[in-house]
mmCIF file of C-alpha atoms in Angstrom:
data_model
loop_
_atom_site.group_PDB
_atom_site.id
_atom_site.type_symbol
_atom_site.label_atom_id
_atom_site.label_comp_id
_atom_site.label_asym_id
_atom_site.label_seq_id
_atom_site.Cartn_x
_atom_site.Cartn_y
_atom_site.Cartn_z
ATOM 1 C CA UNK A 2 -11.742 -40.036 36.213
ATOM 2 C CA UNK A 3 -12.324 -40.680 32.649
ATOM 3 C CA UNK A 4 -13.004 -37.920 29.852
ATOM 4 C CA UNK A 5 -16.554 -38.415 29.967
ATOM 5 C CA UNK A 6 -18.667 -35.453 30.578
ATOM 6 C CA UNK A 7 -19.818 -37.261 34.198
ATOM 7 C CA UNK A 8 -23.765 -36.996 35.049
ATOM 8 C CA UNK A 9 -24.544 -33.855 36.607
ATOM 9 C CA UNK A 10 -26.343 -34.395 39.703
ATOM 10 C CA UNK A 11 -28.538 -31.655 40.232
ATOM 11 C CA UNK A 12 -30.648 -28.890 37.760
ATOM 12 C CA UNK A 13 -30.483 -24.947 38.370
ATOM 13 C CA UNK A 14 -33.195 -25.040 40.152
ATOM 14 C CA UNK A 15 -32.580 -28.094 42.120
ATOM 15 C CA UNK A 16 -28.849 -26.911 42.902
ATOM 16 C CA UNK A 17 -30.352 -23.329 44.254
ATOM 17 C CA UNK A 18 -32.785 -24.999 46.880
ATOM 18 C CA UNK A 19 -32.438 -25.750 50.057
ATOM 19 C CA UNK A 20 -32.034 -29.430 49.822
ATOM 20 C CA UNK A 21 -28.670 -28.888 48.670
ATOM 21 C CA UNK A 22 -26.101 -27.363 50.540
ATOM 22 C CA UNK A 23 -22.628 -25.606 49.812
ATOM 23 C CA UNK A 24 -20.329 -28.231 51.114
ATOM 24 C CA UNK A 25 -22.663 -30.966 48.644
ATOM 25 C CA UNK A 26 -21.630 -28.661 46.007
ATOM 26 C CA UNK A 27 -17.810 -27.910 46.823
ATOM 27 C CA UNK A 28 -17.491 -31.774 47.420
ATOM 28 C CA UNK A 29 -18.759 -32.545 44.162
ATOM 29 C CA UNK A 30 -16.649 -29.755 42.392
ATOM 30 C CA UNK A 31 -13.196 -30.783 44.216
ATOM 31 C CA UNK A 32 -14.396 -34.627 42.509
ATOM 32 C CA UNK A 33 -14.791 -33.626 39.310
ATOM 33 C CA UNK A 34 -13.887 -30.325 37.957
ATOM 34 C CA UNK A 35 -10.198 -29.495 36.706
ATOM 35 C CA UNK A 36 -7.602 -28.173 38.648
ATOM 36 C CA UNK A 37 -7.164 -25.132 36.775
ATOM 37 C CA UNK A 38 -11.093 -24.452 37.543
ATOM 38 C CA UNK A 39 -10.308 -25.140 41.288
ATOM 39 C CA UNK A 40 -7.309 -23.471 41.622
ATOM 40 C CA UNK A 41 -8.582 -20.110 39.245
ATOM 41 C CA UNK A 42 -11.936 -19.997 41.975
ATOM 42 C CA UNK A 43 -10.110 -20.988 44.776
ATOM 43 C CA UNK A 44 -11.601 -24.370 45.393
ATOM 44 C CA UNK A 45 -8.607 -26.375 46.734
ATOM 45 C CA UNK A 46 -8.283 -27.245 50.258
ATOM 46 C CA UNK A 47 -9.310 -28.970 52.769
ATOM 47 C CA UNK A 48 -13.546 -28.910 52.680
ATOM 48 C CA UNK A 49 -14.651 -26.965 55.965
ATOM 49 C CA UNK A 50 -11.851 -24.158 55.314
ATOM 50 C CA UNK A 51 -13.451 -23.395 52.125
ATOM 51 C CA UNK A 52 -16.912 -23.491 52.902
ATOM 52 C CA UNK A 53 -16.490 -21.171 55.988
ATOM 53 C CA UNK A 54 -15.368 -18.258 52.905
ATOM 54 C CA UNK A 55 -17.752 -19.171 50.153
ATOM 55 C CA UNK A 56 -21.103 -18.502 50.184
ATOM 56 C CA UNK A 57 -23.779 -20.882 49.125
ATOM 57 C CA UNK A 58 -24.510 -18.430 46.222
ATOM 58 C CA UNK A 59 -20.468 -18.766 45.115
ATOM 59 C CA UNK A 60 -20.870 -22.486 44.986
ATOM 60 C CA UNK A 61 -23.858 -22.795 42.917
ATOM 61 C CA UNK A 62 -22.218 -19.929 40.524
ATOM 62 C CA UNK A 63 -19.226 -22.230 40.079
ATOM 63 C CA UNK A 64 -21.393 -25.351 39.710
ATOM 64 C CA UNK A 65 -23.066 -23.284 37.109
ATOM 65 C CA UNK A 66 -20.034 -22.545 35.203
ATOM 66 C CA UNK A 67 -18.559 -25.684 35.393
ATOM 67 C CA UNK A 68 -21.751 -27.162 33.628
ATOM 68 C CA UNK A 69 -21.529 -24.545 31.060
ATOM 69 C CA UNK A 70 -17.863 -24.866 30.671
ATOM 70 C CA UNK A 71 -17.502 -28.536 30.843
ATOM 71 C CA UNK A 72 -13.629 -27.671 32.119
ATOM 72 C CA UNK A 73 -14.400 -31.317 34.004
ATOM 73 C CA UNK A 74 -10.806 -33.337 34.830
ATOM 74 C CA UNK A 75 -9.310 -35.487 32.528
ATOM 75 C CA UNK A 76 -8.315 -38.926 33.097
ATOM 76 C CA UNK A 77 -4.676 -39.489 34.446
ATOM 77 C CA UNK A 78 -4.727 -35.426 35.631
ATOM 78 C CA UNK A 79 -3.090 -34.480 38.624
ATOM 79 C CA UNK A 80 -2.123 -30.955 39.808
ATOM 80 C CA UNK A 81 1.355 -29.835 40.724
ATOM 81 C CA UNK A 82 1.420 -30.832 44.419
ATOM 82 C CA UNK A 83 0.591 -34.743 43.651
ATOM 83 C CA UNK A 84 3.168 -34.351 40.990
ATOM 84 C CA UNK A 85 5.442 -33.209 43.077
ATOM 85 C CA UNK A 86 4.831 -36.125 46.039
ATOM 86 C CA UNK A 87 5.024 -38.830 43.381
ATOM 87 C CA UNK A 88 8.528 -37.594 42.620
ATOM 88 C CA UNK A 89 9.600 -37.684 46.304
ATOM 89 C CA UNK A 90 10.295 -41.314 47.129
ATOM 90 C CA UNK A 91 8.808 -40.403 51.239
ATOM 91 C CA UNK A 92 5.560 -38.963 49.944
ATOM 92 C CA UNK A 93 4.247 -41.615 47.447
ATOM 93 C CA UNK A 94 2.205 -43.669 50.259
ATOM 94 C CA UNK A 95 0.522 -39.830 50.421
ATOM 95 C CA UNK A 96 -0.469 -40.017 46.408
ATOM 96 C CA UNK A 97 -4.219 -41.040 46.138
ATOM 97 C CA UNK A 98 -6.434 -41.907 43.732
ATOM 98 C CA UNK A 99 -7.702 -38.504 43.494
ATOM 99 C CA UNK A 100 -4.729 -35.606 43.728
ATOM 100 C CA UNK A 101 -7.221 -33.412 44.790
ATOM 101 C CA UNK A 102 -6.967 -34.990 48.437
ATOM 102 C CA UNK A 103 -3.213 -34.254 49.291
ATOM 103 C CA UNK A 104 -4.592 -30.907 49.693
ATOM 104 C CA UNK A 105 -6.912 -31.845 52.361
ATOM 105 C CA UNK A 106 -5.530 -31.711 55.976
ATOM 106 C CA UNK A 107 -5.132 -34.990 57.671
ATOM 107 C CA UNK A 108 -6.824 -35.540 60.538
ATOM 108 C CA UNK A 109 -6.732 -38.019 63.768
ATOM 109 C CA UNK A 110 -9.175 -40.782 62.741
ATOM 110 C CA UNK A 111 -11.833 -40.642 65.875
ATOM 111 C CA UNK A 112 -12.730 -44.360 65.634
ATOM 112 C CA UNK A 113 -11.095 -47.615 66.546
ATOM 113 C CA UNK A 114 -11.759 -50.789 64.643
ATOM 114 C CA UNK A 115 -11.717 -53.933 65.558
ATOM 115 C CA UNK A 116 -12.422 -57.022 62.515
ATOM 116 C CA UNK A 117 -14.712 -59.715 63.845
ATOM 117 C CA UNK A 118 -14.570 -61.403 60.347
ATOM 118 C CA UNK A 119 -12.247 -60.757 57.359
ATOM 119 C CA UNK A 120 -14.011 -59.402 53.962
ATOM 120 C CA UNK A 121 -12.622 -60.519 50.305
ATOM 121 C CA UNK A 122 -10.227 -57.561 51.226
ATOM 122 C CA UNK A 123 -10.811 -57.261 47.058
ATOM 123 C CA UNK A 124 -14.121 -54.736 46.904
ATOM 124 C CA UNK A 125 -13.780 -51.466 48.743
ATOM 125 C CA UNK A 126 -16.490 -49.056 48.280
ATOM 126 C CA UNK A 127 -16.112 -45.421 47.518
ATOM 127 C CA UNK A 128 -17.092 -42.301 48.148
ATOM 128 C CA UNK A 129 -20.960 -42.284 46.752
ATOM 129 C CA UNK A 130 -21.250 -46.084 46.435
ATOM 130 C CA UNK A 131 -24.099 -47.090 47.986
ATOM 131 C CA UNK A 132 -23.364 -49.814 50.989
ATOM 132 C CA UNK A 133 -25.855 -52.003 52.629
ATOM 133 C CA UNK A 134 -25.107 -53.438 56.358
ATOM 134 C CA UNK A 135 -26.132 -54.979 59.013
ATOM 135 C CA UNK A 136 -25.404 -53.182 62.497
ATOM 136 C CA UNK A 137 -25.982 -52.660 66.305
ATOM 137 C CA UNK A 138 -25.018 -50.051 68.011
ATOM 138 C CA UNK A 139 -24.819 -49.794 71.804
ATOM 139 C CA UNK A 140 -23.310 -47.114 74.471
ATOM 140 C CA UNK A 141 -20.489 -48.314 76.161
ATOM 141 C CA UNK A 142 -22.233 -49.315 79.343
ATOM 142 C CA UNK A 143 -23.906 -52.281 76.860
ATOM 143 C CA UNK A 144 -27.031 -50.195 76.591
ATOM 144 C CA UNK A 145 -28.326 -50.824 72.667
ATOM 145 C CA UNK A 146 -30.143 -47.665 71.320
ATOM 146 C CA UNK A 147 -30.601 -48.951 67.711
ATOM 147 C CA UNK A 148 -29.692 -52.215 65.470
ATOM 148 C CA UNK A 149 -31.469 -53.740 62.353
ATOM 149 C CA UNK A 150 -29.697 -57.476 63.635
ATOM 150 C CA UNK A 151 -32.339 -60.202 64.263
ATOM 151 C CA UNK A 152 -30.942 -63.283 64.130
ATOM 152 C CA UNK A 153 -34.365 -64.861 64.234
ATOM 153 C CA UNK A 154 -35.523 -62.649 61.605
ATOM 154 C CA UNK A 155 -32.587 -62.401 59.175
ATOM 155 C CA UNK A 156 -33.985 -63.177 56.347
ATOM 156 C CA UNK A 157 -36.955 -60.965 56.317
ATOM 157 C CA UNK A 158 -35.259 -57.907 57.437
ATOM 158 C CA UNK A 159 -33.451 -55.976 54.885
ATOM 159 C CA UNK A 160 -30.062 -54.126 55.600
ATOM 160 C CA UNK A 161 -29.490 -50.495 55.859
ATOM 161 C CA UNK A 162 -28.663 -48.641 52.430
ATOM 162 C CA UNK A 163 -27.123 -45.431 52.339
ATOM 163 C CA UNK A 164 -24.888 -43.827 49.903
ATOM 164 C CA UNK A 165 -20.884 -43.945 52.124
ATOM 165 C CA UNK A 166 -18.869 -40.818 52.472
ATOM 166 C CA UNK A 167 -21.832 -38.271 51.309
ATOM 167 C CA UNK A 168 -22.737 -36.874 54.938
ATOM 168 C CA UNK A 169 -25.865 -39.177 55.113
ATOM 169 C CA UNK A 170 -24.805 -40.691 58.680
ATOM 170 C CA UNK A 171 -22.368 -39.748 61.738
ATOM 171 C CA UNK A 172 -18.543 -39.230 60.108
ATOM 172 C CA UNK A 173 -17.621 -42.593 61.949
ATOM 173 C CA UNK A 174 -19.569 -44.607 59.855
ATOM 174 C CA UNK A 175 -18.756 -42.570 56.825
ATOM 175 C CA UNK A 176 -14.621 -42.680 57.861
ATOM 176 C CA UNK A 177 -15.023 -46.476 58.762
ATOM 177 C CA UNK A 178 -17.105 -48.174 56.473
ATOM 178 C CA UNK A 179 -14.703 -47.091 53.541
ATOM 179 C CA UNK A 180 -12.203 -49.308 55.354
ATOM 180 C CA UNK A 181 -13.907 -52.206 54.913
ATOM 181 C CA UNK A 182 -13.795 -54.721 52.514
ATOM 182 C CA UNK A 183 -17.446 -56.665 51.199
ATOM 183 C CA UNK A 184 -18.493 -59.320 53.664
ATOM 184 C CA UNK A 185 -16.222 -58.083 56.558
ATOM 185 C CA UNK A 186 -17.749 -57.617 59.826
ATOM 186 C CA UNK A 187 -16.151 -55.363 62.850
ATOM 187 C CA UNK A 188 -16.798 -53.523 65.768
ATOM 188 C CA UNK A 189 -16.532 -49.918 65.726
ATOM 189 C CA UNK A 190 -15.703 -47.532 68.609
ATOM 190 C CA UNK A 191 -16.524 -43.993 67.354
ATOM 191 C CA UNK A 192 -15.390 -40.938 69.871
ATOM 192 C CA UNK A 193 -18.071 -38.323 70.214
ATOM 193 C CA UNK A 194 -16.905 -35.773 67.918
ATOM 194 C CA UNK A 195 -17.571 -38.131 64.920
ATOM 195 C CA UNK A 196 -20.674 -39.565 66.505
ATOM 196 C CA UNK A 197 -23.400 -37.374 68.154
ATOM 197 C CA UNK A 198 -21.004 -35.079 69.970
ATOM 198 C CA UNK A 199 -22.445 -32.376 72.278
ATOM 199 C CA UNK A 200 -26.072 -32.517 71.677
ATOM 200 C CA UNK A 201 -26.285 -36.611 71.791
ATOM 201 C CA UNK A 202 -29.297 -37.785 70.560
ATOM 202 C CA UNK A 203 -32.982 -36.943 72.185
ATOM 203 C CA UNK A 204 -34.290 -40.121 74.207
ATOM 204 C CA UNK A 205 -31.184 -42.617 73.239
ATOM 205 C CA UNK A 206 -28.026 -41.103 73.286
ATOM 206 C CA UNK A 207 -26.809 -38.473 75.848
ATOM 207 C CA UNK A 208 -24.088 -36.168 75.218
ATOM 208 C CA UNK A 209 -20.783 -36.195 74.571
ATOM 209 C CA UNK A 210 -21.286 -40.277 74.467
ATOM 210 C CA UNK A 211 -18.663 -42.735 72.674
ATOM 211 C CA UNK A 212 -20.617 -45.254 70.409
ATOM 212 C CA UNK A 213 -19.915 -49.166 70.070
ATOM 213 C CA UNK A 214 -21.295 -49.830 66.836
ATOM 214 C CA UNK A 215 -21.695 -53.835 65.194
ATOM 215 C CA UNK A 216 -21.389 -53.694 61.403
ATOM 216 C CA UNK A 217 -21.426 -56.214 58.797
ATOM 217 C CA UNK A 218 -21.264 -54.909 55.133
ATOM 218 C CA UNK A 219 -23.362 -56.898 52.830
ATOM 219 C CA UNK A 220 -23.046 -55.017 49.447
ATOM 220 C CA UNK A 221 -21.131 -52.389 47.748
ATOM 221 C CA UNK A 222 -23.369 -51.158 44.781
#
């Protein structure tokens, strides 16, 4: 975080539609406003406990605020409980970039990875970067529903964009793609509950399925 007002990404009237929704808005809050500003409108926490007790009215009022108060987090800020892991020698591999996150429950990662080629293992990309890839993915009984990989048509086929980490695909790909280093290429199991889950997907993917996904990241932009 630096001290630079960061760009706000929606107006009033954009923020109050129905285009955006709450957990958009508490994400982006957690991100980038202060700690006092989470902690006075009790914004800390792990994401789905706080969205199931604020309304979608609370959030825009506190993205409101925020843009009015410009009580955004300064560079090198952390809040008391990251200050208090980086003193304890068994909780520093728990410090992350953002403090924010050592308030957010861990949870069992519900995807396996498997490297089929090594990236730079230099270039990450981050929550919001926008990744391009390559991918197939197939049920486990070999059964492809979906894949953008042509080998005879490589060239003229462009790769899949998508801002990473912003809710724009299943939570496996989210989860597993920001593991990934530019250029690497792996194979992906995702368990149903961060795939499709219950309700699968009409005509290709039946319930409660475990995916086999292909995918080779191109670009981190």
């Amino acid at each position: 975080m630096s001290d630079v007002t960061p760009e706000l990404p929606w107006t009033e009237e954009a923020v109050k539609g129905d285009a955006v929704g709450k957990k958009e808005i508490i994400t982006w809050l957690q991100e980038h406003a202060s700690f006092k500003f989470l902690a006075d409108n009790k914004l800390k926490g792990a994401l789905k406990n706080i969205a199931k007790v604020k309304s979608k009215d609370d959030c825009v009022k506190y993205y409101l605020q925020l843009c009015e108060s410009k009580d955004f987090r300064k560079e090198g800020e952390l809040d008391e409980s990251a200050k208090a892991a980086a003193a304890d020698k068994d909780a520093v591999a728990a410090v992350t970039e953002s403090a924010a996150n050592l308030d957010i429950a861990t949870e069992t990662p519900k995807f396996k990875k498997a490297v089929l080629k090594k990236g730079n293992k230099l270039n990450y990309p981050r929550k919001g970067d926008t990744v391009k890839v390559y991918y197939k993915g197939s049920l486990v009984n070999g059964t492809v529903f979906d894949t953008n990989i042509h080998p005879q048509r490589r060239g003229k086929i462009q790769p899949l964009a998508f801002k990473v980490g912003k809710g724009l695909v299943i939570r496996g790909w989210d989860e597993a793609l920001l593991t990934m280093s530019l250029g690497e290429k792996a194979q992906i199991t995702i368990e149903p509950e961060w795939a499709y889950g219950k309700r699968g997907l009409e005509g290709k993917i039946p319930p409660n399925a475990t995916l086999i996904f292909e995918v080779e990241l191109m670009a981190i932009e």
